Amino acid sequence: MTIFATILVFLIFLVSLIHHFWPRQIVIPRSSDIFLAGGWFTVFVILSVFTVCFNYIHFTSDSFVYEGAGRFLALSQQLDPNHSFTGVIVSARQIFIPAIHTAGPLFGFEYTYAIYPMIAIWFLGLFARFCWRIFKLLEIDPGMSVGLVLLGTLTLASMPAYIYHGLLVHSNLWAAVLFFIALMALFFYTIEAKRFWLPISSASLAMFAMARPEGIAFALIPLGLFAWRIRQQRKADLLLYFGLYLLIAFSWHINSLRIIGIGSGSHLDGRTILFGLAATLSLWSVAYLRPRFRKINFKLANLILTAFVLTLIAVAYIKSDNAIRCLVVLIVNMFEPYLWGVSWFVLGSLLTILTCVSKFKERGFFNMAVVAFVFLLLLIGFTKHPPRFGLGDSLNRMMFHIIPIVLFLVITHLGNLSKKYRIST
């Protein structure tokens, strides 16, 4: 059933793509965009294919290297030749996030420590290119645009967390790249009305959901914003949206298989399809019913915020030892370069955006999402026993995932200010 569900989901996505573009003419991106995207695609495909072949060949070998799907299967005592294809499917997390530690022994440590710095450098070029395109669309002074692009790129490159993840923790670097590409493609789709950006965003979100467990939560943010404007979308867009959502749901399902075990029955595959249907229908319902509930939006937001605060206070009182310890370590780690040294930058940037951007139509939705994210992290940390020092490592990873997009928003806001007040170099 896992194979059947995989084929079904990708067929739905393929049909939605065909219907999305046919009989319209596909608009080709600019040559520089093709070059930048091609670099990512080439590295991604080569390493992914190599990883799949490596896991498959050594699947039942006595000298099996305990990496990726093989490590999981060996620990689960399910190292069976009959499950080799299923094992490759379950290793989707390694397929979409190349397992360099698996490939390292074949090429030596020089290859392991060289490939991800190259990807990190390439991502800086991609980041600068996206910023430059946005500034041209905003008609910002060229001199100011160059200065802002250099400022943003150098800031990102000099951050200790970026250097650390670019050298060692490869999966989080890939997650940050995929999330940034997804949001930028969605952003270009909304301002340029070129429809090829939507499938690019969709594919990046699906791979992000496979890359990290928290990817499914992050993927809901741009999809929710897309559904929020669904009344203005065309039917072809809606069909593609439905197909990509199924793809993301299945990515989340594959990631869950890696944790709960293989041998899944049809009920898990059916649950995946139902998850995609229910989530999509829920977002559509919210979009269509939104105009009727405008009067209670403000009161509802206040009620939700009040509930968050009361819940957090109650949990902190019940788990006072954990809460105090986690809160103290949280504050300390925010200034530790190799833990959460980026937290002050991310949270400060978010507050700056929330207070300065007055024309953001989804501002209320965005505010509530940020508040809910912070409160949820604190709630998780307060309930851990024994206490997780500063909520563990998860916040550090998630902070790194959103650094590029937050930095992009900050320098874009600076560009808007320079245009508004006619500041130039």
Coordinates of C-alpha atoms in Angstrom, one line a residue:
M1 CA 0.0 0.0 0.0
T2 CA 2.9 2.3 0.6
I3 CA 4.0 1.9 -3.0
F4 CA 0.5 2.4 -4.3
A5 CA -0.1 5.5 -2.2
T6 CA 3.2 6.9 -3.5
I7 CA 2.3 6.4 -7.1
L8 CA -1.2 7.8 -6.5
V9 CA -0.1 11.0 -4.9
F10 CA 2.5 11.7 -7.5
L11 CA 0.0 11.0 -10.3
I12 CA -2.4 13.5 -8.8
F13 CA 0.4 16.0 -8.6
L14 CA 1.4 15.4 -12.2
V15 CA -2.2 15.7 -13.4
S16 CA -2.6 18.9 -11.5
L17 CA 0.6 20.3 -13.1
I18 CA -0.6 19.4 -16.6
H19 CA -3.9 21.0 -16.0
H20 CA -2.2 24.0 -14.5
F21 CA -0.2 24.8 -17.6
W22 CA -2.1 23.3 -20.5
P23 CA -2.8 24.8 -23.0
R24 CA -1.1 27.9 -21.7
Q25 CA 2.5 28.7 -22.7
I26 CA 5.0 28.1 -20.0
V27 CA 7.0 31.2 -19.1
I28 CA 10.7 30.5 -18.9
P29 CA 12.7 32.3 -16.1
R30 CA 15.6 34.5 -16.8
S31 CA 19.0 32.9 -17.6
S32 CA 20.5 34.0 -14.3
D33 CA 17.7 32.4 -12.4
I34 CA 18.1 29.2 -14.4
F35 CA 21.8 29.2 -13.5
L36 CA 21.2 29.6 -9.8
A37 CA 18.4 27.1 -9.7
G38 CA 20.3 24.8 -11.9
G39 CA 23.2 24.7 -9.4
W40 CA 20.8 23.7 -6.6
F41 CA 19.1 21.1 -8.8
T42 CA 22.3 19.5 -10.1
V43 CA 23.8 19.1 -6.7
F44 CA 20.5 17.9 -5.3
V45 CA 20.0 15.2 -8.0
I46 CA 23.5 13.9 -8.1
L47 CA 23.8 13.5 -4.3
S48 CA 20.2 12.1 -4.0
V49 CA 20.7 9.5 -6.7
F50 CA 24.0 8.4 -5.2
T51 CA 22.4 8.1 -1.7
V52 CA 19.5 6.0 -3.0
C53 CA 21.9 3.7 -4.8
F54 CA 24.3 3.4 -1.8
N55 CA 21.4 2.5 0.6
Y56 CA 20.0 0.0 -1.9
I57 CA 23.3 -1.8 -2.7
H58 CA 24.3 -2.1 1.0
F59 CA 20.8 -2.9 2.2
T60 CA 21.4 -6.5 3.2
S61 CA 25.2 -6.4 3.3
D62 CA 27.1 -7.6 6.3
S63 CA 29.4 -4.6 6.0
F64 CA 26.4 -2.3 6.0
V65 CA 27.1 1.2 7.2
Y66 CA 24.5 2.2 9.7
E67 CA 23.3 5.3 8.1
G68 CA 19.9 6.5 6.9
A69 CA 17.2 3.9 6.3
G70 CA 19.6 1.0 6.8
R71 CA 20.4 2.2 10.3
F72 CA 16.7 2.5 11.1
L73 CA 15.9 -1.0 9.7
A74 CA 18.9 -2.6 11.5
L75 CA 17.8 -1.1 14.8
S76 CA 14.2 -2.3 14.1
Q77 CA 15.4 -5.8 13.3
Q78 CA 13.7 -5.6 9.9
L79 CA 16.7 -6.1 7.7
D80 CA 14.8 -8.2 5.1
P81 CA 15.7 -8.3 1.4
N82 CA 11.9 -8.3 0.6
H83 CA 11.6 -4.9 2.1
S84 CA 14.4 -3.3 0.1
F85 CA 12.2 -1.1 -2.0
T86 CA 10.1 -0.1 1.0
G87 CA 13.3 0.7 2.8
V88 CA 14.3 3.1 0.0
I89 CA 10.9 4.7 0.2
V90 CA 11.1 5.1 4.0
S91 CA 14.6 6.6 3.6
A92 CA 12.9 9.6 1.9
R93 CA 14.4 11.9 4.5
Q94 CA 17.9 10.8 3.3
I95 CA 16.8 10.9 -0.4
F96 CA 15.7 14.5 -0.2
I97 CA 18.4 15.6 2.2
P98 CA 21.6 14.0 0.8
A99 CA 23.3 11.8 3.4
I100 CA 26.9 13.1 3.1
H101 CA 28.0 11.2 6.1
T102 CA 27.1 8.1 4.2
A103 CA 29.0 9.1 1.1
G104 CA 31.9 10.5 3.1
P105 CA 33.8 7.2 3.6
L106 CA 33.9 6.6 -0.2
F107 CA 35.3 10.0 -1.0
G108 CA 37.2 10.7 2.2
F109 CA 36.6 13.5 4.7
E110 CA 37.8 16.1 2.3
Y111 CA 34.6 15.6 0.2
T112 CA 32.4 15.6 3.3
Y113 CA 33.8 18.9 4.5
A114 CA 34.0 20.6 1.1
I115 CA 30.5 20.0 -0.4
Y116 CA 28.4 21.8 2.1
P117 CA 30.5 25.0 2.3
M118 CA 30.1 25.1 -1.5
I119 CA 26.3 24.8 -1.1
A120 CA 26.4 27.5 1.6
I121 CA 28.3 29.9 -0.7
W122 CA 25.9 29.1 -3.6
F123 CA 23.0 29.9 -1.3
L124 CA 24.5 33.3 -0.6
G125 CA 24.4 34.0 -4.3
L126 CA 20.8 32.8 -4.5
F127 CA 19.9 35.0 -1.6
A128 CA 21.5 38.1 -3.2
R129 CA 19.8 37.4 -6.5
F130 CA 16.4 37.2 -5.0
C131 CA 16.9 40.4 -3.1
W132 CA 18.1 42.2 -6.2
R133 CA 15.1 41.1 -8.2
I134 CA 12.7 42.4 -5.5
F135 CA 14.5 45.7 -5.3
K136 CA 14.1 46.1 -9.1
L137 CA 10.4 45.3 -8.9
L138 CA 10.1 47.9 -6.1
E139 CA 12.0 50.5 -8.3
I140 CA 14.4 51.2 -5.5
D141 CA 17.5 53.3 -6.3
P142 CA 20.2 51.0 -7.8
G143 CA 22.9 52.3 -5.5
M144 CA 20.8 51.7 -2.5
S145 CA 19.9 48.3 -3.8
V146 CA 23.5 47.3 -4.1
G147 CA 24.3 48.4 -0.6
L148 CA 21.3 46.6 0.9
V149 CA 22.1 43.4 -1.0
L150 CA 25.7 43.5 0.2
L151 CA 24.6 44.3 3.7
G152 CA 22.1 41.4 3.9
T153 CA 24.4 38.9 2.2
L154 CA 27.4 39.7 4.4
T155 CA 25.2 39.7 7.5
L156 CA 24.0 36.2 6.7
A157 CA 27.5 34.9 5.8
S158 CA 29.1 36.3 9.0
M159 CA 26.6 34.8 11.4
P160 CA 28.1 32.1 13.6
A161 CA 25.1 29.9 13.2
Y162 CA 25.3 30.1 9.4
I163 CA 29.0 29.1 9.4
Y164 CA 28.3 26.3 11.8
H165 CA 25.4 24.8 9.9
G166 CA 27.2 25.3 6.6
L167 CA 30.2 23.4 7.7
L168 CA 28.8 20.6 9.9
V169 CA 25.0 20.3 10.2
H170 CA 24.0 19.8 6.6
S171 CA 20.4 18.9 7.0
N172 CA 19.5 22.2 8.6
L173 CA 21.3 24.1 5.9
W174 CA 19.2 22.3 3.3
A175 CA 16.0 22.9 5.3
A176 CA 16.8 26.7 5.3
V177 CA 17.5 26.7 1.6
L178 CA 14.2 24.8 0.8
F179 CA 12.1 27.0 3.0
F180 CA 13.6 30.2 1.6
I181 CA 13.0 29.0 -2.0
A182 CA 9.5 28.1 -1.2
L183 CA 8.6 31.4 0.3
M184 CA 10.4 33.4 -2.4
A185 CA 8.7 31.5 -5.2
L186 CA 5.3 32.1 -3.5
F187 CA 6.2 35.8 -3.1
F188 CA 7.1 36.1 -6.8
Y189 CA 3.9 34.3 -7.7
T190 CA 1.8 36.9 -5.9
I191 CA 3.5 40.0 -7.4
E192 CA 4.5 38.8 -10.9
A193 CA 1.5 36.6 -11.6
K194 CA 3.8 34.1 -13.4
R195 CA 2.3 30.7 -12.6
F196 CA 5.5 28.6 -12.8
W197 CA 6.5 30.0 -9.4
L198 CA 3.7 28.0 -7.7
P199 CA 4.9 24.5 -8.5
I200 CA 8.4 25.5 -7.5
S201 CA 7.1 26.6 -4.2
S202 CA 5.1 23.5 -3.9
A203 CA 8.0 21.1 -4.5
S204 CA 10.3 23.0 -2.1
L205 CA 7.7 22.8 0.6
A206 CA 7.2 19.1 0.1
M207 CA 10.9 18.4 0.3
F208 CA 11.1 20.7 3.4
A209 CA 8.4 18.5 5.0
M210 CA 10.5 15.5 4.3
A211 CA 13.7 17.2 5.5
R212 CA 12.7 18.1 9.0
P213 CA 9.8 16.9 11.1
E214 CA 8.9 20.5 11.9
G215 CA 8.7 21.2 8.2
I216 CA 5.0 20.2 8.0
A217 CA 4.2 23.0 10.5
F218 CA 6.2 25.6 8.6
A219 CA 4.6 24.5 5.3
L220 CA 1.2 25.4 6.7
I221 CA 2.2 29.1 6.9
P222 CA 2.6 29.9 3.2
L223 CA -0.2 27.4 2.2
G224 CA -2.5 29.1 4.7
L225 CA -1.7 32.5 3.2
F226 CA -2.4 31.2 -0.2
A227 CA -5.7 29.8 0.9
W228 CA -6.5 33.1 2.6
R229 CA -6.7 34.7 -0.9
I230 CA -8.3 31.7 -2.5
R231 CA -11.4 33.7 -3.7
Q232 CA -9.2 35.4 -6.3
Q233 CA -7.4 32.3 -7.5
R234 CA -8.3 30.4 -10.7
K235 CA -9.6 26.9 -10.8
A236 CA -6.3 25.6 -12.2
D237 CA -4.5 27.1 -9.3
L238 CA -6.9 25.4 -6.9
L239 CA -6.3 22.0 -8.5
L240 CA -2.6 22.5 -8.3
Y241 CA -2.9 23.6 -4.7
F242 CA -4.8 20.5 -3.9
G243 CA -2.2 18.3 -5.6
L244 CA 0.7 19.9 -3.8
Y245 CA -1.0 19.7 -0.5
L246 CA -1.5 15.9 -0.9
L247 CA 2.2 15.7 -1.8
I248 CA 3.2 17.6 1.4
A249 CA 0.9 15.5 3.5
F250 CA 2.4 12.3 2.1
S251 CA 5.9 13.7 2.8
W252 CA 4.9 14.1 6.4
H253 CA 3.5 10.6 6.4
I254 CA 6.8 9.2 5.0
N255 CA 8.7 11.0 7.7
S256 CA 6.4 9.5 10.4
L257 CA 7.0 6.0 9.0
R258 CA 10.6 6.5 9.8
I259 CA 9.7 6.9 13.5
I260 CA 6.8 4.5 14.1
G261 CA 8.1 1.6 12.0
I262 CA 7.8 0.1 8.5
G263 CA 5.1 -2.6 8.0
S264 CA 2.4 0.1 7.7
G265 CA -1.1 -1.0 6.7
S266 CA -3.5 0.6 4.4
H267 CA -5.0 2.6 7.3
L268 CA -1.9 4.8 7.5
D269 CA -1.9 5.4 3.8
G270 CA -5.6 6.3 3.9
R271 CA -5.0 8.5 6.9
T272 CA -2.5 10.5 4.7
I273 CA -5.0 11.1 2.0
L274 CA -7.7 12.1 4.5
F275 CA -5.2 14.4 6.2
G276 CA -4.6 16.3 2.9
L277 CA -8.4 16.4 2.1
A278 CA -9.3 17.6 5.6
A279 CA -6.6 20.3 5.8
T280 CA -7.4 21.6 2.3
L281 CA -11.2 21.7 2.9
S282 CA -10.6 23.4 6.2
L283 CA -8.5 26.1 4.6
W284 CA -11.0 26.6 1.8
S285 CA -13.8 26.9 4.4
V286 CA -12.0 29.5 6.3
A287 CA -11.3 31.5 3.2
Y288 CA -14.9 31.4 2.0
L289 CA -16.4 32.1 5.5
R290 CA -13.9 34.9 6.3
P291 CA -16.0 37.8 5.1
R292 CA -18.9 36.8 7.4
F293 CA -16.7 36.8 10.5
R294 CA -14.9 40.1 10.1
K295 CA -16.7 41.6 13.0
I296 CA -15.5 39.0 15.5
N297 CA -11.9 38.7 14.2
F298 CA -10.6 41.2 16.7
K299 CA -12.4 39.6 19.7
L300 CA -11.4 36.1 18.6
A301 CA -7.7 37.1 18.4
N302 CA -7.9 38.6 21.9
L303 CA -9.6 35.4 23.2
I304 CA -6.9 33.2 21.7
L305 CA -4.1 35.4 23.1
T306 CA -5.7 35.4 26.6
A307 CA -6.1 31.6 26.4
F308 CA -2.4 31.3 25.5
V309 CA -1.3 33.5 28.4
L310 CA -3.5 31.7 31.0
T311 CA -2.4 28.3 29.8
L312 CA 1.2 29.3 30.0
I313 CA 0.8 30.7 33.5
A314 CA -1.1 27.6 34.7
V315 CA 1.6 25.2 33.3
A316 CA 4.4 27.3 34.7
Y317 CA 2.7 27.2 38.2
I318 CA 2.2 23.4 38.0
K319 CA 5.7 22.7 36.6
S320 CA 7.5 25.5 38.5
D321 CA 10.9 23.8 38.7
N322 CA 11.0 23.0 35.0
A323 CA 9.6 26.4 34.0
I324 CA 12.1 28.5 36.0
R325 CA 15.0 26.4 34.9
C326 CA 14.0 26.4 31.2
L327 CA 13.3 30.2 31.2
V328 CA 16.7 31.0 32.7
V329 CA 18.6 28.8 30.3
L330 CA 16.4 30.2 27.4
I331 CA 17.6 33.7 28.2
V332 CA 21.3 32.6 28.6
N333 CA 21.3 30.6 25.3
M334 CA 19.9 33.5 23.3
F335 CA 23.4 35.1 23.6
E336 CA 25.4 32.0 23.1
P337 CA 26.8 32.1 19.5
Y338 CA 26.8 28.4 18.9
L339 CA 23.4 27.7 20.5
W340 CA 20.8 30.4 20.0
G341 CA 23.1 33.3 19.2
V342 CA 20.7 34.2 16.4
S343 CA 17.6 34.4 18.5
W344 CA 18.0 38.0 19.4
F345 CA 18.4 38.8 15.7
V346 CA 15.3 36.8 14.6
L347 CA 13.0 37.9 17.4
G348 CA 14.2 41.5 17.1
S349 CA 13.6 41.5 13.3
L350 CA 10.1 40.0 13.7
L351 CA 9.2 42.8 16.2
T352 CA 10.6 45.4 13.8
I353 CA 8.5 44.0 11.0
L354 CA 5.4 43.8 13.0
T355 CA 5.7 47.4 14.2
C356 CA 6.8 49.0 11.0
V357 CA 4.8 47.3 8.2
S358 CA 1.4 48.8 8.4
K359 CA 0.1 47.8 4.9
F360 CA 0.6 44.1 5.4
K361 CA -2.9 42.7 4.8
E362 CA -2.3 39.5 6.7
R363 CA -0.7 41.3 9.6
G364 CA -3.2 40.0 12.2
F365 CA -2.8 36.5 11.0
F366 CA 1.0 36.9 11.0
N367 CA 1.0 38.3 14.5
M368 CA -1.1 35.5 15.9
A369 CA 1.2 32.9 14.2
V370 CA 4.3 34.4 15.8
V371 CA 2.7 34.6 19.3
A372 CA 1.4 31.1 19.0
F373 CA 4.8 29.8 17.9
V374 CA 6.6 31.4 20.9
F375 CA 4.0 30.3 23.4
L376 CA 4.0 26.8 22.1
L377 CA 7.8 26.5 22.4
L378 CA 7.6 27.7 26.0
L379 CA 4.8 25.3 26.8
I380 CA 6.7 22.4 25.4
G381 CA 9.8 23.3 27.4
F382 CA 7.9 23.8 30.7
T383 CA 6.3 20.3 30.5
K384 CA 9.5 18.4 29.8
H385 CA 10.8 16.1 32.5
P386 CA 13.7 16.1 33.1
P387 CA 13.9 19.8 32.0
R388 CA 15.2 20.4 28.5
F389 CA 17.9 23.0 28.7
G390 CA 16.4 25.9 26.9
L391 CA 13.9 23.8 25.1
G392 CA 16.6 21.5 23.7
D393 CA 18.1 21.9 20.2
S394 CA 14.8 22.3 18.3
L395 CA 14.5 26.0 18.6
N396 CA 18.1 26.5 17.5
R397 CA 17.3 24.5 14.3
M398 CA 14.0 26.3 13.6
M399 CA 15.6 29.7 14.2
F400 CA 18.2 28.9 11.6
H401 CA 15.5 27.8 9.1
I402 CA 13.8 31.2 9.2
I403 CA 16.9 33.4 9.4
P404 CA 17.3 34.0 5.6
I405 CA 13.6 34.9 5.1
V406 CA 13.6 37.2 8.1
L407 CA 16.8 38.9 7.0
F408 CA 15.3 39.3 3.5
L409 CA 12.1 40.9 5.0
V410 CA 14.2 43.4 7.0
I411 CA 16.4 44.6 4.1
T412 CA 13.3 44.8 1.9
H413 CA 11.6 47.0 4.5
L414 CA 14.8 49.2 4.6
G415 CA 14.5 49.4 0.8
N416 CA 10.9 50.5 1.0
L417 CA 11.9 53.2 3.6
S418 CA 14.7 54.4 1.3
K419 CA 12.2 54.8 -1.5
K420 CA 9.6 56.5 0.7
Y421 CA 12.0 59.0 2.1
R422 CA 14.1 59.3 -1.2
I423 CA 17.3 58.0 0.4
S424 CA 20.0 57.1 -2.1
T425 CA 23.7 56.6 -2.3

